Coordinates of C-alpha atoms and ligand atoms in Angstrom, one line a residue:
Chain A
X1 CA 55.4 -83.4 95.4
X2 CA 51.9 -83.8 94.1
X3 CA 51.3 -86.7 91.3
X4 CA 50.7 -85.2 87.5
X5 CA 49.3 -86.8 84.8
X6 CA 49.1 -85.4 81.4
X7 CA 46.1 -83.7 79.7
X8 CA 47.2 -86.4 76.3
X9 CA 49.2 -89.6 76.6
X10 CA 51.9 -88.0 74.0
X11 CA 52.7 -85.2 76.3
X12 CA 55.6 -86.8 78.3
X13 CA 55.7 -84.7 81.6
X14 CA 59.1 -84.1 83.9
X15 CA 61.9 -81.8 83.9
X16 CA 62.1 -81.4 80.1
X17 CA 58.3 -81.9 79.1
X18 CA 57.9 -82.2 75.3
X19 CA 55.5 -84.7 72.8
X20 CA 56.0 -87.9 71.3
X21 CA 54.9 -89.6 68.2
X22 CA 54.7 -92.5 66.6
X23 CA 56.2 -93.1 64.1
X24 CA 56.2 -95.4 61.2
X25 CA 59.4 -97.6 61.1
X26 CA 58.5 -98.2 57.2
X27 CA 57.7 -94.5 55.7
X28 CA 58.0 -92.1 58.9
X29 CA 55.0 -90.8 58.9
X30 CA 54.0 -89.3 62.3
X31 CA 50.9 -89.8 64.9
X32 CA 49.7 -88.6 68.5
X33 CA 46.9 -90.8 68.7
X34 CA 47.0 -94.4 68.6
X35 CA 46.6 -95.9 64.7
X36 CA 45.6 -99.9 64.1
X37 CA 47.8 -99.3 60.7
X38 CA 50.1 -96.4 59.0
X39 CA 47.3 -94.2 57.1
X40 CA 50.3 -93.7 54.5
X41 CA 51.6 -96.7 53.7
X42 CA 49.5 -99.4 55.6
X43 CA 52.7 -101.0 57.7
X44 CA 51.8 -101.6 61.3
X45 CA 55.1 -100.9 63.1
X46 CA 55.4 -98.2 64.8
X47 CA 58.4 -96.9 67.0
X48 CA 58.0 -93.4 69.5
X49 CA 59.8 -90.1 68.7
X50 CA 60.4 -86.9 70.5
X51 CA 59.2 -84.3 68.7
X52 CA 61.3 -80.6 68.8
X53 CA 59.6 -78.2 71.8
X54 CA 60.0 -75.3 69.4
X55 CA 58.5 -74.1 66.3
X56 CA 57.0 -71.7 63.8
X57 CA 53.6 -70.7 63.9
X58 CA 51.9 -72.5 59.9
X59 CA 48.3 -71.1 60.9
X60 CA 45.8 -69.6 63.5
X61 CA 43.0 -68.5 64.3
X62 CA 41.5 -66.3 67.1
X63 CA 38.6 -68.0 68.3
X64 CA 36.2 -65.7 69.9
X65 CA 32.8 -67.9 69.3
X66 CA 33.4 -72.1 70.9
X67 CA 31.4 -74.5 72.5
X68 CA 29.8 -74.1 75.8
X69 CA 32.4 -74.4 78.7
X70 CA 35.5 -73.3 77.0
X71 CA 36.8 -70.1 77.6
X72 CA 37.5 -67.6 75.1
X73 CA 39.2 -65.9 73.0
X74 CA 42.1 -68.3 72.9
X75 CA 44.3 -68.7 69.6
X76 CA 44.5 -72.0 68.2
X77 CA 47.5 -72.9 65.8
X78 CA 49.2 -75.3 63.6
X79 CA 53.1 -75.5 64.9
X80 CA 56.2 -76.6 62.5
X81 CA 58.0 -78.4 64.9
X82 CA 61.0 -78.8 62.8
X83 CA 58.8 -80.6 60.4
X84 CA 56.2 -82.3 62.3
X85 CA 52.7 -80.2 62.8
X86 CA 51.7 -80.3 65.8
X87 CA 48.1 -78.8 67.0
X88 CA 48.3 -76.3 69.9
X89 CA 46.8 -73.0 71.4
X90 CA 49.8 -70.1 71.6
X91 CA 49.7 -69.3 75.0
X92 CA 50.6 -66.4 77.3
X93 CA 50.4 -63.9 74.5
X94 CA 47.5 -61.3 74.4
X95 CA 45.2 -63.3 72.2
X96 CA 44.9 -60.7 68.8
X97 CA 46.1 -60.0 65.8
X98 CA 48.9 -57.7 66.8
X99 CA 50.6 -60.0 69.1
X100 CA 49.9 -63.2 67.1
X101 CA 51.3 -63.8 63.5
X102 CA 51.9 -65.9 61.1
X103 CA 55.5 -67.5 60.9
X104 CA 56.1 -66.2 64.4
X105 CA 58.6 -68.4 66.4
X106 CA 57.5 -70.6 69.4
X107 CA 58.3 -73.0 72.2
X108 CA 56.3 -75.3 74.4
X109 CA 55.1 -74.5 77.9
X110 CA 52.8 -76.7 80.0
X111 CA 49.9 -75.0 81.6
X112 CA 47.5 -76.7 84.8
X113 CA 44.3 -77.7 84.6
X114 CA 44.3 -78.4 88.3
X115 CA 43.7 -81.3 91.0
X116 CA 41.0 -83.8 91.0
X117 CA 39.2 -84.9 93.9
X118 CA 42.6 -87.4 95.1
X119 CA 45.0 -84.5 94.5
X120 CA 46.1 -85.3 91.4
X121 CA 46.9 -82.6 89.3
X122 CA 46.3 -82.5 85.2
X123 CA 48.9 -80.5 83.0
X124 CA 48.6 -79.7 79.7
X125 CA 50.5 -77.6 76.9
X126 CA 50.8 -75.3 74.7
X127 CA 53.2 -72.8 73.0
X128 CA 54.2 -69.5 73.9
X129 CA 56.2 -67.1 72.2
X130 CA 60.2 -67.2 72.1
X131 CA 61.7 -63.8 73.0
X132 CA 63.4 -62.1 69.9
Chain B
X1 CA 27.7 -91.8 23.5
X2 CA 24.7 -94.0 25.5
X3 CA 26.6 -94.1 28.4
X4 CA 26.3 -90.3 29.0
X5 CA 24.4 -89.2 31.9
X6 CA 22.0 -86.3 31.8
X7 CA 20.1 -84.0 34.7
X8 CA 16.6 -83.6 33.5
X9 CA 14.7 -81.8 36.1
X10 CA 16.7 -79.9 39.1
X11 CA 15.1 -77.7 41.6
X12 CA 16.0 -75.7 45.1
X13 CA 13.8 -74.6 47.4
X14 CA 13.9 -71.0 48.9
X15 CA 16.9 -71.2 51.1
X16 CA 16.3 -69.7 54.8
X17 CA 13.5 -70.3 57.5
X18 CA 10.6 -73.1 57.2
X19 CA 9.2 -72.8 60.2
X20 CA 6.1 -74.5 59.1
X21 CA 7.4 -77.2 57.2
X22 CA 9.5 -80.3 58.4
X23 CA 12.6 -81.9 56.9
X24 CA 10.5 -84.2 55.0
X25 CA 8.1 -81.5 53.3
X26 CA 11.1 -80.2 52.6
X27 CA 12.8 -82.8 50.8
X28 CA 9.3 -83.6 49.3
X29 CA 8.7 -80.0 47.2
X30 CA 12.2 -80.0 46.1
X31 CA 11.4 -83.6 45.2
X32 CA 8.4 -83.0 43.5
X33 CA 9.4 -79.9 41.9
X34 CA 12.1 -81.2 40.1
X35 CA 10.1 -84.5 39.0
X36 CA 7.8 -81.6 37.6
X37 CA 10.4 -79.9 35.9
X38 CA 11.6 -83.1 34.0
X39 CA 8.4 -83.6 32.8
X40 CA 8.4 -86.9 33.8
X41 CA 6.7 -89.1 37.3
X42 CA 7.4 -90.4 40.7
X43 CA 6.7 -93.5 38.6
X44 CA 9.4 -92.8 36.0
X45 CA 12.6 -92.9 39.2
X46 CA 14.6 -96.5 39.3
X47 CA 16.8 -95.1 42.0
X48 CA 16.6 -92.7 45.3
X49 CA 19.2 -91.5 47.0
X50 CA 18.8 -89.2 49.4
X51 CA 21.0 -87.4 52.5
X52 CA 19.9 -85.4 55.7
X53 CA 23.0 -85.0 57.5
X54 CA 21.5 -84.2 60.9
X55 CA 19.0 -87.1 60.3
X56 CA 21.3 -89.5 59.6
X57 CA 20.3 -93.4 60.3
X58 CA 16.7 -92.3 60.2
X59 CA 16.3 -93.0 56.7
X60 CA 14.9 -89.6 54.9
X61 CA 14.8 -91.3 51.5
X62 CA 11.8 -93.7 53.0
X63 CA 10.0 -91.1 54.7
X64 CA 10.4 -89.0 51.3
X65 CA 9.0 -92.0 49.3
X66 CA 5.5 -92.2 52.5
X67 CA 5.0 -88.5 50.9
X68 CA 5.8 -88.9 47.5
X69 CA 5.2 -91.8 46.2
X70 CA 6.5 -96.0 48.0
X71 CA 6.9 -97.4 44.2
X72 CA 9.3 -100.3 46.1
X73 CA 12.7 -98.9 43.9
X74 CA 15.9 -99.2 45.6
X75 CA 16.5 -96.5 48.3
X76 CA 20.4 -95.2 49.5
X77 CA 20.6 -93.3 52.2
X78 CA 23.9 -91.2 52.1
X79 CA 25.6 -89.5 54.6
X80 CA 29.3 -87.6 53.5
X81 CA 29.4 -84.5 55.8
X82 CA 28.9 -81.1 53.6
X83 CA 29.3 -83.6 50.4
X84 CA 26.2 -85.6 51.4
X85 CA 24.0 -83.6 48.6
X86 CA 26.9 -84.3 45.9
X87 CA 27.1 -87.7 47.4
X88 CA 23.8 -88.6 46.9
X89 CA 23.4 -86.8 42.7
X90 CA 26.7 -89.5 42.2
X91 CA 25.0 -92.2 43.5
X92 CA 22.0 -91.3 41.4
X93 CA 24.5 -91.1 38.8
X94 CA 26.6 -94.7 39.4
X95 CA 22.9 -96.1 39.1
X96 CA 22.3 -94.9 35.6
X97 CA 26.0 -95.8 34.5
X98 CA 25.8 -99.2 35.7
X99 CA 22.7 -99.6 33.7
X100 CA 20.3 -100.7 36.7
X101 CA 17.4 -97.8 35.2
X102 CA 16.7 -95.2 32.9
X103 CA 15.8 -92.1 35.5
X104 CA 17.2 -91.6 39.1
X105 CA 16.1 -88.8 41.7
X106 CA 18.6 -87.4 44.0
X107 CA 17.6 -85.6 47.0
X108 CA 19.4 -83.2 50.2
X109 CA 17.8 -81.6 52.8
X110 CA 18.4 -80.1 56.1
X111 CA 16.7 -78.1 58.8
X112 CA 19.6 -75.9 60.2
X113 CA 17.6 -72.5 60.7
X114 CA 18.9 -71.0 64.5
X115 CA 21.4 -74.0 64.7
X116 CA 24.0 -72.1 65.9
X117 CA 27.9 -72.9 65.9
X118 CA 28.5 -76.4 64.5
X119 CA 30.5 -78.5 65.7
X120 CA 33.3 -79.0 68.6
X121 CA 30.8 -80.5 71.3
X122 CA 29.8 -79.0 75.0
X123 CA 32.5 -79.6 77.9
X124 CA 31.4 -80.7 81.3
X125 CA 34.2 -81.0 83.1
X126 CA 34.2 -83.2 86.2
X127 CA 37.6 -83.6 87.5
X128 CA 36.2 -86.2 90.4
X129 CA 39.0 -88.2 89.0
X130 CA 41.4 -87.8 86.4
X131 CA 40.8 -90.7 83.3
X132 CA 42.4 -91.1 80.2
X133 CA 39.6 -91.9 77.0
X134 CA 40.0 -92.5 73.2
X135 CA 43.1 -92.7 71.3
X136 CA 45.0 -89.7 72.4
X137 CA 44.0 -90.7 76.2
X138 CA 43.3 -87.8 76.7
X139 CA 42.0 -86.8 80.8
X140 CA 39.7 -84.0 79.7
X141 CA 38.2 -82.5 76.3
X142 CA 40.4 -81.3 73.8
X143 CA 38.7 -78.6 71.8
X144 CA 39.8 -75.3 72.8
X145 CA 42.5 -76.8 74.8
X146 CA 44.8 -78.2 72.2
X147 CA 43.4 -76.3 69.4
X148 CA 39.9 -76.0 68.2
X149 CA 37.1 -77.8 66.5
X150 CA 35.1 -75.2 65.3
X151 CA 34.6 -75.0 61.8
X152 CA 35.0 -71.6 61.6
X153 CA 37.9 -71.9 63.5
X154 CA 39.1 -74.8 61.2
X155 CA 38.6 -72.9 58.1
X156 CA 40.3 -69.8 59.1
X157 CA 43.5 -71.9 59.7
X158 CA 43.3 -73.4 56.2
X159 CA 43.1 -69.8 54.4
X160 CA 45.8 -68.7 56.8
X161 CA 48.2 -71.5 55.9
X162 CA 47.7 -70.2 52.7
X163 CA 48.6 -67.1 53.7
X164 CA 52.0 -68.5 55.3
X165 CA 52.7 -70.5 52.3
X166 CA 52.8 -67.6 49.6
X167 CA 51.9 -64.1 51.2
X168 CA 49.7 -61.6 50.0
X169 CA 46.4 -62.3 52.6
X170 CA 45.0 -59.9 55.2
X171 CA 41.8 -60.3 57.3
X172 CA 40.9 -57.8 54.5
X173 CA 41.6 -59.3 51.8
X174 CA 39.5 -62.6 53.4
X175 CA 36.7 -59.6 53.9
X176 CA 36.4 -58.7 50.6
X177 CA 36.0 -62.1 49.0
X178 CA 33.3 -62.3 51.3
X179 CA 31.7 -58.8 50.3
X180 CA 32.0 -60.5 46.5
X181 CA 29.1 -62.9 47.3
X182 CA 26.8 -61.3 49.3
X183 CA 26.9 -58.2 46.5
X184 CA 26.0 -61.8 44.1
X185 CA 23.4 -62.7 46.3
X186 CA 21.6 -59.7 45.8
X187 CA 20.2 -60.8 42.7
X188 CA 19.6 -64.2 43.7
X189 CA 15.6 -64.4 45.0
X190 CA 16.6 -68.1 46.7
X191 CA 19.1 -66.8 48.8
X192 CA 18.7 -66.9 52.8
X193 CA 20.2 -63.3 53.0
X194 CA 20.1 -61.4 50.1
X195 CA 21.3 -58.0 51.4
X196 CA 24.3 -56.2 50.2
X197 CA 27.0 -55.1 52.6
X198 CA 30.2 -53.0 52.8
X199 CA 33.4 -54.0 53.4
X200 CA 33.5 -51.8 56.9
X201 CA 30.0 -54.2 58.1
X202 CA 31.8 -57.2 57.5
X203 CA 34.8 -56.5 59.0
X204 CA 33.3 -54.9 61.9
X205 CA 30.3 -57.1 62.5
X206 CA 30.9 -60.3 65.4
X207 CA 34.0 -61.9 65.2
X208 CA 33.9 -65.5 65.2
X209 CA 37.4 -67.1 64.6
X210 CA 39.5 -64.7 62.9
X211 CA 40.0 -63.7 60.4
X212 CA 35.8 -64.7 59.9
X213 CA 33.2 -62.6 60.8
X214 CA 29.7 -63.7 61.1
X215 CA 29.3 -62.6 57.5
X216 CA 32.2 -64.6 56.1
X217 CA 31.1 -67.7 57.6
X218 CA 28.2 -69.9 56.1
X219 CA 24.5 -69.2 56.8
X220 CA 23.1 -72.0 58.8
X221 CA 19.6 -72.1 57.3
X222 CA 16.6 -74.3 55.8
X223 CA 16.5 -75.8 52.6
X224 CA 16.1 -78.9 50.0
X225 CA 17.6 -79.6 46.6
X226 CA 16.6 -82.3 44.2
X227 CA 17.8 -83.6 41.3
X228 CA 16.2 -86.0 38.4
X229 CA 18.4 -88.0 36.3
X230 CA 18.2 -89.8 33.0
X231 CA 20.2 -92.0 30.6
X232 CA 21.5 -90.4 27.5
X233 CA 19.9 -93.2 25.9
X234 CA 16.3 -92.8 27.1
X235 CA 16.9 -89.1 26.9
X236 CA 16.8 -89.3 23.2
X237 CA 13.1 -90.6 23.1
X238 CA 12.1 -87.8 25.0
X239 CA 10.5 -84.3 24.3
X240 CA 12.5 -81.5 22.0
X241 CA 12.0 -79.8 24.9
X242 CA 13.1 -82.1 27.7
X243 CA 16.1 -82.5 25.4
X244 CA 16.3 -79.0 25.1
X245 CA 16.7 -78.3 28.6
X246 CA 18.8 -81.1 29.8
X247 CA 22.2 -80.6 30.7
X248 CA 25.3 -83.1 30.4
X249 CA 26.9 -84.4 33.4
X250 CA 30.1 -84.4 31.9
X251 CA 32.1 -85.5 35.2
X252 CA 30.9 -86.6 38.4
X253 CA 33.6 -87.1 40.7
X254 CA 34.1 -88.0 44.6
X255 CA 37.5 -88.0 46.3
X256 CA 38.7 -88.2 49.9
X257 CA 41.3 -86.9 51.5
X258 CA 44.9 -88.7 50.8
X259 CA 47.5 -88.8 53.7
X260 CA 49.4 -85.8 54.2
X261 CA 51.9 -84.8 56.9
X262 CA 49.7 -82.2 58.3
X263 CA 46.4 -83.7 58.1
X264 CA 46.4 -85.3 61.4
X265 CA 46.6 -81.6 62.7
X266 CA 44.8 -79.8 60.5
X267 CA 41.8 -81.6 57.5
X268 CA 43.5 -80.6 54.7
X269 CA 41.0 -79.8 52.1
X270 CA 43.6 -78.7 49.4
X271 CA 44.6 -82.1 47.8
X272 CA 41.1 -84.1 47.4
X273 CA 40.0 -80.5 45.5
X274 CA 42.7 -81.1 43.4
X275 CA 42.2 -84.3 42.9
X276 CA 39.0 -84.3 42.2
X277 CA 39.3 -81.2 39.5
X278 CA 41.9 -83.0 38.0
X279 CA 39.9 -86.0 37.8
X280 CA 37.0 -84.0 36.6
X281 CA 38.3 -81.7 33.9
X282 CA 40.0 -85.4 32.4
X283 CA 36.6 -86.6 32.2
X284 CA 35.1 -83.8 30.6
X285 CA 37.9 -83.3 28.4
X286 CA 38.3 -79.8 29.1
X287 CA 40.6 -77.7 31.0
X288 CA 39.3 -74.7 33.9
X289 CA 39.9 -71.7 31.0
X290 CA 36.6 -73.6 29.8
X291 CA 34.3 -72.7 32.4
X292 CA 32.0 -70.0 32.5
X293 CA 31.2 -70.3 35.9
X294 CA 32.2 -71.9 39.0
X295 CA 30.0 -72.2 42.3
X296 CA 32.8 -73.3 44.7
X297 CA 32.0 -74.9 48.8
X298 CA 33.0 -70.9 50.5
X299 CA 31.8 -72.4 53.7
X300 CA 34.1 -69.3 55.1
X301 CA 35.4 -66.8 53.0
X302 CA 38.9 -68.5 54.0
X303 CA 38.1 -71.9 52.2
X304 CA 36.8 -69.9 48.8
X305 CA 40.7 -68.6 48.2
X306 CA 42.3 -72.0 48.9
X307 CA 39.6 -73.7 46.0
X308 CA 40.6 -70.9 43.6
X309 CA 44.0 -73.0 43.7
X310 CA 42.8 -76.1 44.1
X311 CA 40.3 -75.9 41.4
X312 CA 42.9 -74.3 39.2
X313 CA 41.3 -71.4 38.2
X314 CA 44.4 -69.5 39.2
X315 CA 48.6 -70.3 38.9
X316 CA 49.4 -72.7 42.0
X317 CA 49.9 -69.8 44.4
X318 CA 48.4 -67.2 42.6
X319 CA 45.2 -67.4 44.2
X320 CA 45.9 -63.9 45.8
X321 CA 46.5 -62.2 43.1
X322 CA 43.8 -64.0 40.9
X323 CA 40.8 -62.5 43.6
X324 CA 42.8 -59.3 43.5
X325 CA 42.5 -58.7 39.2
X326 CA 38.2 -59.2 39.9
X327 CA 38.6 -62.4 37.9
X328 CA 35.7 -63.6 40.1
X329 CA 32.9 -61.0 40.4
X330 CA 30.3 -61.8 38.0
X331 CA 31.6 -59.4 35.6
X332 CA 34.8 -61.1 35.7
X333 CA 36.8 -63.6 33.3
X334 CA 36.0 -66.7 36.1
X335 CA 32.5 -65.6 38.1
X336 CA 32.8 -67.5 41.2
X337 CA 29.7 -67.8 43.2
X338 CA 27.6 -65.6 41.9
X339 CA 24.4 -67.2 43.8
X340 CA 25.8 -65.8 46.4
X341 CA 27.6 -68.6 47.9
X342 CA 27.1 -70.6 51.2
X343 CA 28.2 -66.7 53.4
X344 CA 25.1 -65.5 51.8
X345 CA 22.7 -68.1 49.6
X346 CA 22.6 -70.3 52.8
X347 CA 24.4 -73.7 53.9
X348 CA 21.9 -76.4 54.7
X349 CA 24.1 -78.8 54.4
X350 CA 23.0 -82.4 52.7
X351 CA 21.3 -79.7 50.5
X352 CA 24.0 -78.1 49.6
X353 CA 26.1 -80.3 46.9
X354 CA 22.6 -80.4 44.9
X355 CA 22.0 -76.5 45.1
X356 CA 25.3 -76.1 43.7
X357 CA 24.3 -78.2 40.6
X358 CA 21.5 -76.4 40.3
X359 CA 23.0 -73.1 39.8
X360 CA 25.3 -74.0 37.4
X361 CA 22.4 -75.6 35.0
X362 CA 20.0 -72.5 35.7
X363 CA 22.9 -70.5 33.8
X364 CA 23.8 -73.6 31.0
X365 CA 19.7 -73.2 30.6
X366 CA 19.2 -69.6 30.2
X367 CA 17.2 -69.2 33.1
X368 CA 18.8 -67.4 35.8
X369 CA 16.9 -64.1 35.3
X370 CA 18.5 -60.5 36.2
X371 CA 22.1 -62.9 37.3
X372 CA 22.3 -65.3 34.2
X373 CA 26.1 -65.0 33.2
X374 CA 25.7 -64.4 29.6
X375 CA 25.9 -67.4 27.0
X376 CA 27.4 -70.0 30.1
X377 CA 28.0 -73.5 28.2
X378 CA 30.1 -75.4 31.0
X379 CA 30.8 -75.1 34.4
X380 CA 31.8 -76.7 37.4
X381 CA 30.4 -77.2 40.7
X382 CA 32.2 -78.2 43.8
X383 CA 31.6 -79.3 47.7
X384 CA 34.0 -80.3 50.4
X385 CA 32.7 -82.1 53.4
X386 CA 35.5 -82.1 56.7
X387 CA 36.6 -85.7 57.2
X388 CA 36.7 -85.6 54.1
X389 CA 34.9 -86.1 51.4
X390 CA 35.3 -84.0 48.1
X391 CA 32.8 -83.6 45.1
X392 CA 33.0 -81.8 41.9
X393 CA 30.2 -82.2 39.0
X394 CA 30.9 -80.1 35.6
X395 CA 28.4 -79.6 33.3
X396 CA 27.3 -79.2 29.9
X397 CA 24.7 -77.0 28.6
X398 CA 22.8 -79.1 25.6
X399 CA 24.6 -78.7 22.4
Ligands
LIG1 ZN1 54.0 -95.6 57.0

């Protein structure tokens, strides 16, 4: 079996993937990224959370225009994850108006980014629709 | 009340393409224009603040002063993303308030003609090996992978989760705000683009993130804004004329962006608006059914619906309906933009939060020509910069 590592430290691969947070122990508020201090309430103590794998779509947006190197169109969303946003792209969905909406409901799915030069391969996510 | 703070001389340049002139002859005729139109001197100005966003650390308020006039007065150079203009009249403003000097010159400019899409940098990807980097430890780029960074891509989510949150928007709907200002700008002789177009041209010209088009999304172009300030005090020993013509800062506000639970995902540009209006009309001692006119940061025809709500123009929610009744066409009860706005007037961006100013006391003047909104006493001005930084001036046409 070939070694993984995730595209972002707060995906947690293996046979369930899913994301973690941080979370304040004092007011709860959540993070993915690494804070010196809660931006709500200033306490500094921070314990990690699993956060739900599916959701409802808040927001998107089809982006047809990016920066050089990344393909498009792609749809990038905001995800109620049973009340934590999470940033994602909805994946394996024609990428328009018709297939994407808003309030639609969604689950996370892991996608490849392939193998560097020692065979190790990158996996990232995003969210796909759940079948009605 | 002495402590009142006036603007005395304001001028924009032509919004659009400079090819022959730099950032700094930029920054200087706006400079020198609206020392001219205050009827006052390079010699009069205790303060200069100044922004160039995509300068920044270069210090464009020194190189202004080389082409202008080096009189040895303090010099701030200010840098708040989109609010950097509005940034830089408060600072201009804070001087005079805190008594340091009678006159202050505020300055923005930016060179942004052919820039292209802002923001969400270039990937190279080199996957020789594998690394995690920064605070999400992340092994490659993010942008376009987990989300996007492109404003227009940003701004389309905000007026989306609008949309999610109380109904009633469409990509059309977005469209038609957006055919609002550029049927504004056509009477508007600053303006980068000036042309008029149908609702069918917006929505089928190049999509860029929906639900934006290219027209719905703000002009990258060239321009400068300036702005001369004086005490209320010194104001009185001036002309009947400069008095005349002066208009009343009556609130000069700058707020950032307080934690929410979604603003790690997405910059939520709601609640420093909100903030800031509130903020604002308290100071002013009036309430938004005051205003005759509103020039509002439609950096995508997204953003303007959201800052109909956050400005309170309209019920909390009603924002919707409130574009729908016409309220903001510059025949309406609440003319929103009626430069133009940034999809049409132009967006260059320390510029910007100065321009905005300078609408609004064209009107309070009388001097806005074939667009002047009839008898305009007050109204309100307002910039968002992502990150974020949110200003909002109102002002007071001279009693
Ligand atoms: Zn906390």
């Amino acid at each position: 079996m070939s070694q993984q590592v995730p595209l972002v430290e707060y995906l947690v691969l293996g046979d369930d993937p899913h994301l973690r947070a941080h979370e304040c122990t004092k007011c709860g508020a959540r993070y993915f990224d690494r804070r010196n201090a809660c931006a709500s309430c200033f306490a500094d103590e921070f314990r990690d959370v699993d956060i739900a794998t599916s959701g409802e779509v808040k927001a998107f947006t089809i982006v047809v225009f990016a920066a050089p190197g990344v393909p498009t169109p792609f749809v990038a969303a905001m995800v109620d994850c049973n009340g934590t946003s999470v940033r994602g792209n909805i994946i394996n969905v024609e990428p328009d108006a018709e297939h994407v909406s808003l309030g639609m409901k969604v689950r996370l799915a892991t996608t490849s980014l392939g193998e560097d030069t020692n065979g190790v391969e990158a996996v990232g996510f995003g969210f796909e629709p759940v079948p009605a | 009340m002495s402590d009142d703070v006036w603007i005395l001389g304001i001028n924009m340049t032509k919004f659009g393409k400079h090819p022959d002139l730099d950032t700094v002859d930029l920054a200087a005729a706006a400079a020198r224009d609206a020392i001219a139109d205050a009827g006052v001197s390079m010699g009069d100005m205790g303060i200069l603040a100044a922004g160039n966003l995509m300068g920044a650390g270069l210090g464009i308020g020194q190189a202004l002063q080389k082409q202008i006039g080096q009189t040895g007065i303090p010099v701030y150079n200010v840098s708040n993303a989109c609010a950097t203009g509005a940034t830089a009249l408060r600072t201009a403003i804070m001087a005079i308030k805190a008594g340091e000097c009678d006159f202050g010159l505020a300055v923005g400019v930016e060179k942004l003609a052919g820039a292209g899409l802002l923001a969400g940098g270039s990937r190279g990807d080199t996957k020789s090996e594998w690394t995690p980097k920064g605070r999400y430890g992340a092994v490659a780029p993010v942008d376009g992978r987990i989300g996007t960074d492109t404003m227009p891509g940003v701004f389309a989510q905000i007026g989306m989760e609008y949309g999610h949150k109380y109904g009633g928007t469409s990509f059309e709907l977005f469209a038609r705000i957006s055919e609002k200002n550029h049927a504004h700008s056509t009477l508007n002789p600053l303006a980068a683009y000036s042309k008029r177009m149908t609702l069918d041209e917006i929505m089928n010209d190049m999509m860029i993130a929906y639900p934006n088009t290219r027209p719905m999304c703000s002009a990258n172009c060239d321009g400068a804004a300036a702005a001369v300030v004086v005490s209320g005090t010194k104001l009185k020993t001036l002309s009947q004329e400069q008095q005349r013509r002066a208009v009343k800062v009556a609130a000069s506000i700058l707020t950032t962006d307080p934690w929410q639970e979604s603003c790690q995902i997405l910059p939520d540009v709601n609640t420093l608006t909100r903030n800031a209006a509130t903020q604002a009309y308290e100071a002013a001692g009036i309430g938004p059914e005051d205003l005759d006119l509103v020039e509002l940061h439609d950096c995508f025809a997204t953003a303007e619906l959201v800052h109909y709500d956050n400005l309170m123009l309209c019920e909390p929610g009603g924002a919707v309906d409130f574009f729908e009744s016409g309220a903001t066409w510059r025949d309406g009860s609440m003319p929103v933009n009626v430069s133009g706005g940034l999809e049409s007037k132009g967006h260059p961006i320390a510029a910007t939060g100065i321009a905005n100013v300078w609408e609004v006391c064209h009107h309070l003047r009388g001097e806005a020509g074939d667009r002047q909104i009839e008898n305009a006493k007050v109204g309100l001005a307002h910039v968002i910069g992502l990150g974020s930084a949110c200003g909002v001036h109102i002002l007071e046409r001279a009693a």
